Amino acid sequence: MTAPALSPTLALACELINRPSVTPLDEGCQQLMSQRLAACGFAIEPMHIEDVENFWAIRGNEGPVLCFAGHTDVVPTGPLQAWQNPPFSARIDEQGMLHGRGAADMKGSLAAMVVAVERFTADHPDHKGQIAFLITSDEEGPAHHGTKAVVERLRERGQRLDWCIVGEPSSTSLVGDVVKNGRRGSLGGTLTVRGQQGHVAYPHLARNPIHLAAPALAELAAEHWDDGNAFFPPTSFQISNLNAGTGATNVIPGTLEAVFNFRFSTESTVEQLKQRTAAILDKHGLDWNVDWALSGLPFLTEPGALLDGVAKAIRSVTGRETTPSTSGGTSDGRFIAALGTQVVELGPVNATIHQVDEHILASDLDLLTEIYYQTLVNLLAC
């Protein structure tokens, strides 16, 4: 489709998709967004942290802050020959599907946010409160120097954030059918169990860590950690990798390494999970060590001004009721929620995120723009 045939949101989405911003690269996406926001009265603050481009933008001087948050980086494409259309050449096909890496996750949402805010500030130049943007290029990567680092700077200066909409692709079948109002915590661990290396023909002279660890790993996998609650499913434990052996078939290994992860609800704490894990490992008499890695604590936005404002906007635009959910992996919302901010995630249908030939229904981005606009009206219109 030619540019004149595109809506403002689709035109901007295509411009963003055409930039090969594979994490942690930004490739000018944030500059494009910043220019648009500056033109409607935002103060722009670029934050280059290590190798990551971020920016903070705000309009208004007092009152509650509604922040739009998201990321300009995308995951790698995989084999280019597997794509029907070049991943960084946005295309709308005959069925009305917008193709390109980032269409769903999450350049489409970024375009919808910018256009919604442009329209809202034009219609309501003296709106209540403040509107902000927190944008990073380090969400799909290690996430050390992106939103997490920006939030720390905002915390140090006492910047308030009352409400935040993260543009993650939350929808399941139809745009707005699901919004994320929280996420489970993620606690990873690398377990090392030490035995004694030896010859397989002389097992009495060795201690096989695979044999020693197997009952403990089975017990960890079968353990009932909690019951969850009205907002979260029960905590889960999964082993994602096991490694032992020297490469020879006649050698009993000296160590076993197991990588595992807890996705945990608010019914369990990090310390409780660590203590219960240690108790099971000790019960089996293992010589063990765990290197722990906390990716994020669980967070929850209960019904209130933000969730009500978003649900009302979805209802008015689509005629459907939305379902709050805490399912899925982690997102940058976990860092923003740590400020005491009400956080929801609202974006396009997530069916093809991180896949070859990522695509969404192009018209969904115009719906999403209208939902963002109506949310602004619900929360900040005079």
GROMACS .gro file of C-alpha atoms in nm, residues 147-310:
model
  164
  147THR     CA    1   1.377   0.051   3.186
  148LYS     CA    2   1.531  -0.079   3.508
  149ALA     CA    3   1.808   0.183   3.498
  150VAL     CA    4   1.574   0.465   3.393
  151VAL     CA    5   1.336   0.381   3.677
  152GLU     CA    6   1.624   0.407   3.924
  153ARG     CA    7   1.703   0.757   3.795
  154LEU     CA    8   1.338   0.855   3.824
  155ARG     CA    9   1.325   0.715   4.177
  156GLU     CA   10   1.633   0.914   4.280
  157ARG     CA   11   1.479   1.241   4.161
  158GLY     CA   12   1.142   1.166   4.323
  159GLN     CA   13   0.951   1.149   3.996
  160ARG     CA   14   0.596   1.026   4.050
  161LEU     CA   15   0.434   0.771   3.819
  162ASP     CA   16   0.072   0.706   3.906
  163TRP     CA   17  -0.043   0.500   3.609
  164CYS     CA   18   0.147   0.320   3.336
  165ILE     CA   19   0.035   0.148   3.015
  166VAL     CA   20   0.296  -0.087   2.870
  167GLY     CA   21   0.241  -0.164   2.502
  168GLU     CA   22   0.316  -0.536   2.526
  169PRO     CA   23   0.099  -0.751   2.295
  170SER     CA   24  -0.153  -0.862   2.556
  171SER     CA   25  -0.449  -0.953   2.333
  172THR     CA   26  -0.523  -1.317   2.261
  173SER     CA   27  -0.779  -1.330   1.977
  174LEU     CA   28  -0.919  -0.979   1.942
  175VAL     CA   29  -0.755  -0.650   2.030
  176GLY     CA   30  -0.841  -0.559   2.388
  177ASP     CA   31  -0.985  -0.897   2.486
  178VAL     CA   32  -0.712  -0.938   2.750
  179VAL     CA   33  -0.506  -0.687   2.945
  180LYS     CA   34  -0.226  -0.786   3.178
  181ASN     CA   35  -0.275  -0.639   3.523
  182GLY     CA   36   0.024  -0.815   3.676
  183ARG     CA   37   0.291  -1.075   3.620
  184ARG     CA   38   0.434  -1.363   3.817
  185GLY     CA   39   0.780  -1.335   3.961
  186SER     CA   40   1.072  -1.517   3.801
  187LEU     CA   41   1.343  -1.677   4.015
  188GLY     CA   42   1.608  -1.882   3.838
  189GLY     CA   43   1.873  -2.109   3.978
  190THR     CA   44   2.174  -2.305   3.859
  191LEU     CA   45   2.222  -2.609   4.081
  192THR     CA   46   2.558  -2.783   4.100
  193VAL     CA   47   2.571  -3.127   4.262
  194ARG     CA   48   2.917  -3.263   4.331
  195GLY     CA   49   3.003  -3.633   4.324
  196GLN     CA   50   3.323  -3.824   4.256
  197GLN     CA   51   3.445  -3.893   3.904
  198GLY     CA   52   3.544  -4.250   3.824
  199HIS     CA   53   3.528  -4.545   3.584
  200VAL     CA   54   3.185  -4.689   3.509
  201ALA     CA   55   3.326  -5.038   3.570
  202TYR     CA   56   3.423  -4.942   3.928
  203PRO     CA   57   3.119  -4.755   4.063
  204HIS     CA   58   3.218  -4.837   4.422
  205LEU     CA   59   3.516  -4.603   4.376
  206ALA     CA   60   3.302  -4.313   4.250
  207ARG     CA   61   2.990  -4.117   4.345
  208ASN     CA   62   2.759  -4.054   4.050
  209PRO     CA   63   2.600  -3.708   4.091
  210ILE     CA   64   2.329  -3.795   3.837
  211HIS     CA   65   2.210  -4.086   4.049
  212LEU     CA   66   2.245  -3.882   4.367
  213ALA     CA   67   2.054  -3.580   4.237
  214ALA     CA   68   1.772  -3.760   4.054
  215PRO     CA   69   1.548  -3.822   4.361
  216ALA     CA   70   1.591  -3.463   4.480
  217LEU     CA   71   1.509  -3.321   4.137
  218ALA     CA   72   1.203  -3.543   4.118
  219GLU     CA   73   1.088  -3.418   4.457
  220LEU     CA   74   1.142  -3.056   4.359
  221ALA     CA   75   0.940  -3.110   4.042
  222ALA     CA   76   0.656  -3.274   4.235
  223GLU     CA   77   0.651  -3.024   4.523
  224HIS     CA   78   0.334  -2.821   4.582
  225TRP     CA   79   0.469  -2.472   4.640
  226ASP     CA   80   0.146  -2.281   4.696
  227ASP     CA   81  -0.217  -2.262   4.584
  228GLY     CA   82  -0.194  -1.927   4.408
  229ASN     CA   83  -0.483  -1.687   4.467
  230ALA     CA   84  -0.765  -1.508   4.289
  231PHE     CA   85  -0.515  -1.323   4.069
  232PHE     CA   86  -0.229  -1.572   4.025
  233PRO     CA   87  -0.202  -1.943   3.942
  234PRO     CA   88   0.003  -2.163   4.178
  235THR     CA   89   0.379  -2.124   4.172
  236SER     CA   90   0.549  -2.355   3.922
  237PHE     CA   91   0.894  -2.515   3.914
  238GLN     CA   92   1.055  -2.623   3.588
  239ILE     CA   93   1.396  -2.770   3.504
  240SER     CA   94   1.512  -2.628   3.171
  241ASN     CA   95   1.856  -2.786   3.136
  242LEU     CA   96   2.058  -3.079   3.273
  243ASN     CA   97   2.426  -3.122   3.205
  244ALA     CA   98   2.677  -3.383   3.322
  245GLY     CA   99   2.943  -3.604   3.174
  246THR     CA  100   3.289  -3.571   3.028
  247GLY     CA  101   3.201  -3.673   2.673
  248ALA     CA  102   3.327  -4.026   2.730
  249THR     CA  103   3.085  -4.315   2.776
  250ASN     CA  104   3.297  -4.497   3.033
  251VAL     CA  105   3.342  -4.212   3.283
  252ILE     CA  106   3.116  -4.139   3.579
  253PRO     CA  107   3.099  -3.757   3.593
  254GLY     CA  108   3.216  -3.559   3.890
  255THR     CA  109   2.943  -3.294   3.879
  256LEU     CA  110   2.590  -3.238   3.756
  257GLU     CA  111   2.445  -2.899   3.667
  258ALA     CA  112   2.070  -2.833   3.657
  259VAL     CA  113   1.915  -2.504   3.548
  260PHE     CA  114   1.567  -2.441   3.686
  261ASN     CA  115   1.312  -2.163   3.722
  262PHE     CA  116   1.029  -2.068   3.955
  263ARG     CA  117   0.739  -1.862   3.821
  264PHE     CA  118   0.589  -1.758   4.150
  265SER     CA  119   0.279  -1.589   4.280
  266THR     CA  120   0.242  -1.341   4.561
  267GLU     CA  121   0.169  -1.637   4.788
  268SER     CA  122   0.541  -1.726   4.801
  269THR     CA  123   0.842  -1.508   4.870
  270VAL     CA  124   1.189  -1.540   4.722
  271GLU     CA  125   1.331  -1.634   5.062
  272GLN     CA  126   1.067  -1.903   5.116
  273LEU     CA  127   1.142  -2.064   4.779
  274LYS     CA  128   1.514  -2.061   4.846
  275GLN     CA  129   1.472  -2.210   5.194
  276ARG     CA  130   1.236  -2.486   5.079
  277THR     CA  131   1.468  -2.574   4.791
  278ALA     CA  132   1.763  -2.598   5.028
  279ALA     CA  133   1.565  -2.818   5.268
  280ILE     CA  134   1.486  -3.070   4.992
  281LEU     CA  135   1.845  -3.079   4.869
  282ASP     CA  136   1.975  -3.124   5.224
  283LYS     CA  137   1.719  -3.395   5.290
  284HIS     CA  138   1.881  -3.604   5.016
  285GLY     CA  139   2.230  -3.554   5.158
  286LEU     CA  140   2.371  -3.382   4.851
  287ASP     CA  141   2.691  -3.181   4.822
  288TRP     CA  142   2.529  -2.892   4.642
  289ASN     CA  143   2.536  -2.522   4.557
  290VAL     CA  144   2.279  -2.296   4.388
  291ASP     CA  145   2.356  -1.972   4.208
  292TRP     CA  146   2.031  -1.775   4.226
  293ALA     CA  147   1.912  -1.511   3.977
  294LEU     CA  148   1.602  -1.304   4.046
  295SER     CA  149   1.460  -1.163   3.722
  296GLY     CA  150   1.160  -0.994   3.877
  297LEU     CA  151   0.916  -0.993   4.165
  298PRO     CA  152   0.545  -1.051   4.108
  299PHE     CA  153   0.331  -0.742   4.076
  300LEU     CA  154  -0.041  -0.682   4.064
  301THR     CA  155  -0.263  -0.388   3.973
  302GLU     CA  156  -0.597  -0.439   4.142
  303PRO     CA  157  -0.918  -0.278   4.014
  304GLY     CA  158  -0.891   0.100   4.039
  305ALA     CA  159  -0.862   0.413   3.829
  306LEU     CA  160  -0.624   0.273   3.565
  307LEU     CA  161  -0.781  -0.068   3.514
  308ASP     CA  162  -1.128   0.088   3.516
  309GLY     CA  163  -1.023   0.358   3.269
  310VAL     CA  164  -0.871   0.105   3.030
   0.00000   0.00000   0.00000
